[in-house]
Structures are given as structure tokens and as C-alpha cells.
mmCIF file of C-alpha atoms in Angstrom:
data_model
loop_
_atom_site.group_PDB
_atom_site.id
_atom_site.type_symbol
_atom_site.label_atom_id
_atom_site.label_comp_id
_atom_site.label_asym_id
_atom_site.label_seq_id
_atom_site.Cartn_x
_atom_site.Cartn_y
_atom_site.Cartn_z
ATOM 1 C CA MET A 1 234.020 207.505 110.836
ATOM 2 C CA SER A 2 236.734 205.389 112.444
ATOM 3 C CA ASN A 3 236.019 201.788 113.361
ATOM 4 C CA SER A 4 237.964 202.415 116.550
ATOM 5 C CA ASP A 5 235.201 204.603 117.943
ATOM 6 C CA PRO A 6 234.343 202.850 121.259
ATOM 7 C CA PHE A 7 230.693 203.885 121.104
ATOM 8 C CA ILE A 8 229.724 202.241 117.837
ATOM 9 C CA ASP A 9 229.802 198.780 116.362
ATOM 10 C CA PRO A 10 230.458 198.816 112.608
ATOM 11 C CA THR A 11 228.839 195.407 112.195
ATOM 12 C CA THR A 12 225.496 194.049 113.275
ATOM 13 C CA ILE A 13 225.907 192.006 116.451
ATOM 14 C CA SER A 14 223.712 188.946 116.361
ATOM 15 C CA ARG A 15 221.586 187.753 119.225
ATOM 16 C CA ARG A 16 223.609 184.531 119.244
ATOM 17 C CA ARG A 17 226.886 186.417 119.658
ATOM 18 C CA PHE A 18 225.363 188.443 122.477
ATOM 19 C CA LEU A 19 224.380 185.274 124.331
ATOM 20 C CA GLN A 20 227.850 183.841 123.765
ATOM 21 C CA HIS A 21 229.285 186.952 125.440
ATOM 22 C CA MET A 22 227.008 186.445 128.404
ATOM 23 C CA GLY A 23 227.814 182.735 128.823
ATOM 24 C CA ILE A 24 225.490 179.912 129.815
ATOM 25 C CA ALA A 25 224.606 181.350 133.218
ATOM 26 C CA GLY A 26 223.959 184.767 131.727
ATOM 27 C CA ALA A 27 221.791 183.307 129.014
ATOM 28 C CA ALA A 28 219.706 181.496 131.599
ATOM 29 C CA THR A 29 219.161 184.768 133.411
ATOM 30 C CA PHE A 30 218.423 186.561 130.141
ATOM 31 C CA PHE A 31 215.613 184.180 129.273
ATOM 32 C CA GLY A 32 214.430 183.992 132.879
ATOM 33 C CA LEU A 33 214.586 180.228 133.104
ATOM 34 C CA TYR A 34 213.337 179.812 136.622
ATOM 35 C CA ASN A 35 210.269 178.260 138.137
ATOM 36 C CA THR A 36 207.454 180.783 138.327
ATOM 37 C CA ALA A 37 205.913 178.721 141.095
ATOM 38 C CA SER A 38 208.667 180.040 143.387
ATOM 39 C CA PHE A 39 206.991 183.436 143.559
ATOM 40 C CA ALA A 40 205.824 183.689 147.171
ATOM 41 C CA GLU A 41 203.668 186.737 146.507
ATOM 42 C CA MET A 42 202.055 188.488 143.595
ATOM 43 C CA LEU A 43 204.484 190.673 141.713
ATOM 44 C CA ALA A 44 203.988 194.426 141.830
ATOM 45 C CA ALA A 45 202.605 195.772 138.567
ATOM 46 C CA THR A 46 204.985 197.942 136.569
ATOM 47 C CA PRO A 47 203.804 201.562 136.996
ATOM 48 C CA ARG A 48 202.391 203.444 134.043
ATOM 49 C CA LEU A 49 204.126 206.560 132.768
ATOM 50 C CA THR A 50 203.080 208.943 130.033
ATOM 51 C CA GLU A 51 203.549 208.079 126.391
ATOM 52 C CA GLY A 52 204.654 211.647 125.779
ATOM 53 C CA PRO A 53 204.043 213.646 122.612
ATOM 54 C CA PHE A 54 206.646 211.930 120.435
ATOM 55 C CA TYR A 55 205.472 208.391 119.739
ATOM 56 C CA PRO A 56 206.467 208.183 116.028
ATOM 57 C CA ASN A 57 203.941 209.931 113.805
ATOM 58 C CA LYS A 58 205.574 208.099 110.920
ATOM 59 C CA LEU A 59 207.225 204.741 111.492
ATOM 60 C CA PRO A 60 210.752 204.265 110.132
ATOM 61 C CA LEU A 61 211.338 202.042 107.110
ATOM 62 C CA ASP A 62 212.878 199.489 109.442
ATOM 63 C CA THR A 63 211.005 198.574 112.637
ATOM 64 C CA ASP A 64 212.943 195.556 113.876
ATOM 65 C CA ASN A 65 214.605 195.161 117.285
ATOM 66 C CA ASP A 66 218.017 196.474 116.167
ATOM 67 C CA LEU A 67 217.810 200.261 116.376
ATOM 68 C CA LEU A 68 221.453 200.803 115.457
ATOM 69 C CA VAL A 69 221.283 199.756 111.822
ATOM 70 C CA ILE A 70 218.511 200.706 109.396
ATOM 71 C CA ASN A 71 217.838 198.008 106.802
ATOM 72 C CA ASP A 72 221.084 197.239 104.938
ATOM 73 C CA SER A 73 222.916 200.415 105.898
ATOM 74 C CA ILE A 74 226.612 200.002 106.656
ATOM 75 C CA THR A 75 226.701 203.083 108.890
ATOM 76 C CA PRO A 76 225.545 202.444 112.464
ATOM 77 C CA ALA A 77 223.996 204.981 114.815
ATOM 78 C CA LEU A 78 226.091 206.940 117.293
ATOM 79 C CA GLY A 79 225.855 206.245 121.019
ATOM 80 C CA GLU A 80 226.743 203.693 123.651
ATOM 81 C CA VAL A 81 225.635 200.341 122.256
ATOM 82 C CA THR A 82 223.200 198.716 124.677
ATOM 83 C CA HIS A 83 221.692 195.231 124.719
ATOM 84 C CA LEU A 84 218.312 195.697 126.393
ATOM 85 C CA SER A 85 216.516 192.553 127.496
ATOM 86 C CA GLY A 86 213.943 191.296 129.961
ATOM 87 C CA ARG A 87 210.710 189.383 130.368
ATOM 88 C CA ILE A 88 207.032 190.289 130.384
ATOM 89 C CA LEU A 89 205.112 188.551 133.161
ATOM 90 C CA THR A 90 201.714 188.533 134.796
ATOM 91 C CA GLN A 91 201.489 189.407 138.493
ATOM 92 C CA ALA A 92 201.400 185.674 139.203
ATOM 93 C CA GLY A 93 204.763 185.328 137.488
ATOM 94 C CA THR A 94 203.437 183.636 134.353
ATOM 95 C CA PRO A 95 205.296 184.515 131.135
ATOM 96 C CA VAL A 96 203.313 186.472 128.560
ATOM 97 C CA ARG A 97 204.157 185.035 125.158
ATOM 98 C CA ASN A 98 203.395 186.682 121.805
ATOM 99 C CA ALA A 99 203.100 190.108 123.412
ATOM 100 C CA LEU A 100 204.249 193.029 121.299
ATOM 101 C CA ILE A 101 206.759 195.304 122.999
ATOM 102 C CA GLU A 102 207.636 198.625 121.364
ATOM 103 C CA ILE A 103 210.380 201.050 122.366
ATOM 104 C CA TRP A 104 211.152 204.570 121.145
ATOM 105 C CA GLN A 105 213.729 207.096 122.310
ATOM 106 C CA VAL A 106 215.854 210.066 121.291
ATOM 107 C CA ASP A 107 219.070 209.616 119.371
ATOM 108 C CA ASN A 108 222.483 210.479 120.790
ATOM 109 C CA SER A 109 221.816 214.168 120.060
ATOM 110 C CA GLY A 110 218.534 214.179 121.983
ATOM 111 C CA CYS A 111 216.186 214.125 118.978
ATOM 112 C CA TYR A 112 213.114 211.897 118.417
ATOM 113 C CA ILE A 113 212.199 210.661 114.937
ATOM 114 C CA HIS A 114 208.768 212.297 115.376
ATOM 115 C CA THR A 115 208.701 215.162 112.901
ATOM 116 C CA GLY A 116 207.246 217.509 115.510
ATOM 117 C CA ASP A 117 210.351 217.307 117.685
ATOM 118 C CA THR A 118 212.404 220.351 116.764
ATOM 119 C CA ASN A 119 214.976 219.810 119.521
ATOM 120 C CA ASN A 120 218.415 219.452 117.897
ATOM 121 C CA ARG A 121 216.757 218.538 114.583
ATOM 122 C CA ALA A 122 219.771 219.848 112.689
ATOM 123 C CA LYS A 123 221.934 217.309 114.506
ATOM 124 C CA GLN A 124 219.540 214.368 114.123
ATOM 125 C CA ASP A 125 221.293 211.030 113.633
ATOM 126 C CA LYS A 126 219.669 209.741 110.441
ATOM 127 C CA ASN A 127 221.252 206.340 111.084
ATOM 128 C CA PHE A 128 219.350 205.797 114.333
ATOM 129 C CA GLN A 129 216.106 203.900 113.869
ATOM 130 C CA GLY A 130 214.521 205.590 116.906
ATOM 131 C CA TYR A 131 211.815 202.927 117.243
ATOM 132 C CA GLY A 132 211.734 199.136 117.402
ATOM 133 C CA ARG A 133 209.415 196.257 118.248
ATOM 134 C CA PHE A 134 209.670 192.632 119.252
ATOM 135 C CA ILE A 135 207.330 189.692 119.889
ATOM 136 C CA THR A 136 208.013 187.883 123.176
ATOM 137 C CA ASP A 137 208.892 184.193 123.068
ATOM 138 C CA SER A 138 207.446 181.336 125.139
ATOM 139 C CA SER A 139 209.320 182.519 128.244
ATOM 140 C CA GLY A 140 208.043 186.083 127.838
ATOM 141 C CA ALA A 141 211.522 187.271 126.852
ATOM 142 C CA TYR A 142 212.338 190.218 124.619
ATOM 143 C CA TYR A 143 215.556 191.724 123.275
ATOM 144 C CA PHE A 144 216.624 195.006 121.648
ATOM 145 C CA ARG A 145 219.951 196.423 120.512
ATOM 146 C CA THR A 146 219.842 200.173 120.986
ATOM 147 C CA ILE A 147 221.815 202.984 122.641
ATOM 148 C CA LYS A 148 221.965 204.114 126.231
ATOM 149 C CA PRO A 149 219.400 206.922 126.510
ATOM 150 C CA VAL A 150 220.579 210.512 126.816
ATOM 151 C CA SER A 151 218.908 213.537 128.343
ATOM 152 C CA TYR A 152 217.308 216.454 126.551
ATOM 153 C CA PRO A 153 215.959 219.753 127.943
ATOM 154 C CA GLY A 154 213.362 219.032 130.605
ATOM 155 C CA ARG A 155 213.807 215.251 130.857
ATOM 156 C CA THR A 156 216.147 212.751 132.409
ATOM 157 C CA PRO A 157 217.452 209.986 130.090
ATOM 158 C CA HIS A 158 214.733 207.407 129.383
ATOM 159 C CA ILE A 159 213.358 204.869 126.912
ATOM 160 C CA HIS A 160 209.625 204.774 126.185
ATOM 161 C CA VAL A 161 207.945 201.365 126.289
ATOM 162 C CA GLY A 162 204.579 200.135 125.046
ATOM 163 C CA VAL A 163 203.222 196.601 125.540
ATOM 164 C CA SER A 164 200.267 195.243 123.560
ATOM 165 C CA VAL A 165 198.435 191.935 123.933
ATOM 166 C CA ASN A 166 196.042 190.670 121.254
ATOM 167 C CA GLY A 167 196.246 194.024 119.479
ATOM 168 C CA LYS A 168 195.446 196.158 122.521
ATOM 169 C CA ARG A 169 197.912 198.415 124.319
ATOM 170 C CA VAL A 170 197.895 197.256 127.954
ATOM 171 C CA LEU A 171 200.854 199.194 129.346
ATOM 172 C CA THR A 172 202.745 202.373 128.541
ATOM 173 C CA THR A 173 205.762 203.201 130.674
ATOM 174 C CA GLN A 174 209.403 204.322 130.595
ATOM 175 C CA ILE A 175 212.810 202.894 131.484
ATOM 176 C CA LEU A 176 215.186 205.198 133.352
ATOM 177 C CA VAL A 177 218.894 204.844 134.078
ATOM 178 C CA LYS A 178 219.764 203.668 137.577
ATOM 179 C CA GLY A 179 221.935 206.178 139.427
ATOM 180 C CA GLU A 180 221.244 209.049 137.026
ATOM 181 C CA ALA A 181 221.287 212.275 139.078
ATOM 182 C CA GLN A 182 218.592 213.910 136.941
ATOM 183 C CA ASN A 183 216.059 211.276 137.993
ATOM 184 C CA GLU A 184 215.447 213.043 141.276
ATOM 185 C CA ARG A 185 214.480 216.259 139.467
ATOM 186 C CA ASP A 186 212.395 214.645 136.744
ATOM 187 C CA GLY A 187 208.714 215.518 137.119
ATOM 188 C CA VAL A 188 207.447 212.506 135.164
ATOM 189 C CA PHE A 189 209.461 210.059 137.246
ATOM 190 C CA ARG A 190 208.587 211.817 140.518
ATOM 191 C CA SER A 191 204.895 211.555 139.657
ATOM 192 C CA ILE A 192 205.201 208.003 140.997
ATOM 193 C CA ARG A 193 204.975 208.780 144.718
ATOM 194 C CA ASP A 194 205.960 205.336 145.992
ATOM 195 C CA ALA A 195 209.759 205.080 146.083
ATOM 196 C CA GLN A 196 209.691 201.295 145.791
ATOM 197 C CA LEU A 197 207.565 201.496 142.652
ATOM 198 C CA ARG A 198 209.891 204.126 141.205
ATOM 199 C CA ASP A 199 212.740 201.682 141.679
ATOM 200 C CA THR A 200 210.993 199.219 139.351
ATOM 201 C CA LEU A 201 211.311 201.750 136.532
ATOM 202 C CA VAL A 202 215.097 202.014 136.590
ATOM 203 C CA ALA A 203 217.563 199.673 134.933
ATOM 204 C CA GLU A 204 221.269 199.334 135.537
ATOM 205 C CA PHE A 205 223.324 199.856 132.404
ATOM 206 C CA LYS A 206 226.363 197.635 132.934
ATOM 207 C CA PRO A 207 229.436 196.946 130.786
ATOM 208 C CA LEU A 208 229.131 193.825 128.639
ATOM 209 C CA LYS A 209 231.842 191.393 129.647
ATOM 210 C CA ASP A 210 234.682 191.055 127.153
ATOM 211 C CA SER A 211 233.230 193.677 124.803
ATOM 212 C CA LYS A 212 235.993 195.472 122.935
ATOM 213 C CA ILE A 213 233.851 198.426 121.947
ATOM 214 C CA GLY A 214 232.341 199.404 125.295
ATOM 215 C CA GLU A 215 228.931 197.774 124.892
ATOM 216 C CA LEU A 216 226.432 197.793 127.747
ATOM 217 C CA THR A 217 223.666 195.484 128.950
ATOM 218 C CA ALA A 218 220.442 196.470 130.688
ATOM 219 C CA GLU A 219 217.735 194.191 132.051
ATOM 220 C CA PHE A 220 214.179 195.453 132.530
ATOM 221 C CA ASN A 221 211.413 193.059 133.500
ATOM 222 C CA ILE A 222 207.793 194.116 133.062
ATOM 223 C CA THR A 223 204.829 192.976 135.160
ATOM 224 C CA LEU A 224 201.403 193.543 133.655
ATOM 225 C CA GLY A 225 198.763 194.661 136.135
ATOM 226 C CA VAL A 226 195.943 193.520 133.861
ATOM 227 C CA THR A 227 194.289 190.177 133.264
ATOM 228 C CA VAL A 228 195.997 188.455 130.356
ATOM 229 C CA PRO A 229 193.905 185.850 128.510
ATOM 230 C CA ASP A 230 195.089 182.250 128.744
ATOM 231 C CA LYS A 231 195.321 182.140 124.978
ATOM 232 C CA VAL A 232 197.291 184.945 123.407
ATOM 233 C CA GLU A 233 197.006 184.855 119.650
ATOM 234 C CA LYS A 234 200.220 184.300 117.771
ATOM 235 C CA ILE A 235 200.988 187.232 115.532
ATOM 236 C CA LYS A 236 201.494 186.206 111.938
ATOM 237 C CA GLY A 237 203.665 187.870 109.363
ATOM 238 C CA GLY A 238 204.643 191.515 109.417
ATOM 239 C CA ILE A 239 203.055 194.034 111.743
ATOM 240 C CA GLY A 240 202.098 197.142 109.833
ATOM 241 C CA PRO A 241 201.348 200.641 111.104
ATOM 242 C CA SER A 242 197.631 200.176 110.538
ATOM 243 C CA GLU A 243 197.542 197.395 113.112
ATOM 244 C CA TRP A 244 200.107 198.359 115.708
ATOM 245 C CA GLY A 245 201.423 201.800 114.900
ATOM 246 C CA LYS A 246 198.427 203.816 116.032
ATOM 247 C CA ARG A 247 199.245 206.303 118.740
ATOM 248 C CA ARG A 248 197.232 205.506 121.855
#
């Protein structure tokens, strides 16, 4: 595969390099460094959407926040490289630290890693991790390197999201692509009757400034509509399937 392919990055892009691309102002926005006391009203809770049938029934060997490269592989996944970031907040605007955020999505051929997904299985990208997780920092920030989601029969492009606090799943939702025509025909998305709430489930996938390989950025902030304890236990060590990988 040629290194000139604009949709792949043959090397792992570090979080530091990503922030350097964004610049100081962009980094401040990325980590949401603003005074939460400025919130005049309670934030609207991020709507729940179905988990769907394809939360991984078997987690990949690598479950980090870089879905493009599995372990030490030198072959990256196909697709439009996307830096997905945001913050997890309470409705009062308080950052939720040490929350576990999981994402899972189809590869560039429209296939989930779940073994029950037979859609385009013959074309499955074995280099796409398909699932990742991240622990939020003190500002509630998270970050993933993945691909821009693609559609498959019956669904508009989307990324599944799960958020857990102290070992309990507190939110399951989806991220959709802003401006995608299929959104208006998507039954799952349209199940949210309030148009303003639907708007909170879309993210704009924008070109990353100065990227030479066509990378994108997408920001998606999450507001938890549940009471989050003042003390959220810090997660120690690795997070195995027995603790976090159960399908809920």
C-alpha cells in the first residue's frame, strides 16, 4: 500500500503532535479550559441512543484509544483519519474525571468486529481495531484516533459511545456526522423527537490544519444526566473484559 494514500497515516501520530497541529488556542479548546462557573443554566443531558447488537462480543487484542494501529502492527487501518476529542461533564458543567469512555464502530468497509456481523465480512479490515477506550483526565477530556464513520445498509454513519463511572455504565449513545444527508432518514436518530437534542448528537468532521494526509478533527462533548459522585475512584492498571467489557 502506498504511503501517498491520503486516507491513511503510515506512522502512529502522537497526542503531542496532534496538539502541536492545533496550536495553543486549539489545545485550550481541546481540553476545555474554561471556567465552569460561567454556565448560566444547567446543560442539557446528552440523549441516549441504542447500543445496537454489535458491541464487541470479543474484545480486540489492543483496546487503547488509537483504533488505527493494532499493537505493534506497521499496517494502519483504511479510512479518513479522525482525531476525536471532547469532554465529559455533569449538567452543572463540572468535569467528570476518571470516567471510562468506550467507542466502537464499523471499519471503512462497513463491518463491525463483532463476529455476528456478516455485513461485508469478506472485506473486513483486519487492521482496524474497531473498539477503543480512554480514561478522562482532570478536565474531563478524552481523545481517540479513529476513522470517520461510514454508512452500512440501514444506518447512517455513526460511532457508538459508552460512558461508565465507578464501574457502572451511565450513558450509551451515538455520534453522527453533521450535514450527512442520511441522518434525516435514520430511524434511530429520528427516534429523538426534539430537534435541538438531535443536534447535540452530531459532530462536525473538519480538516486538520496543515495535515498533509487529509486528517480530520471532530469534537463531541458529553453531558451526563445522572448524579455523579463527588469522588470518582481512580482506575488502576489495565481494564480487562471481566470488569468493563460486559455488554449492557
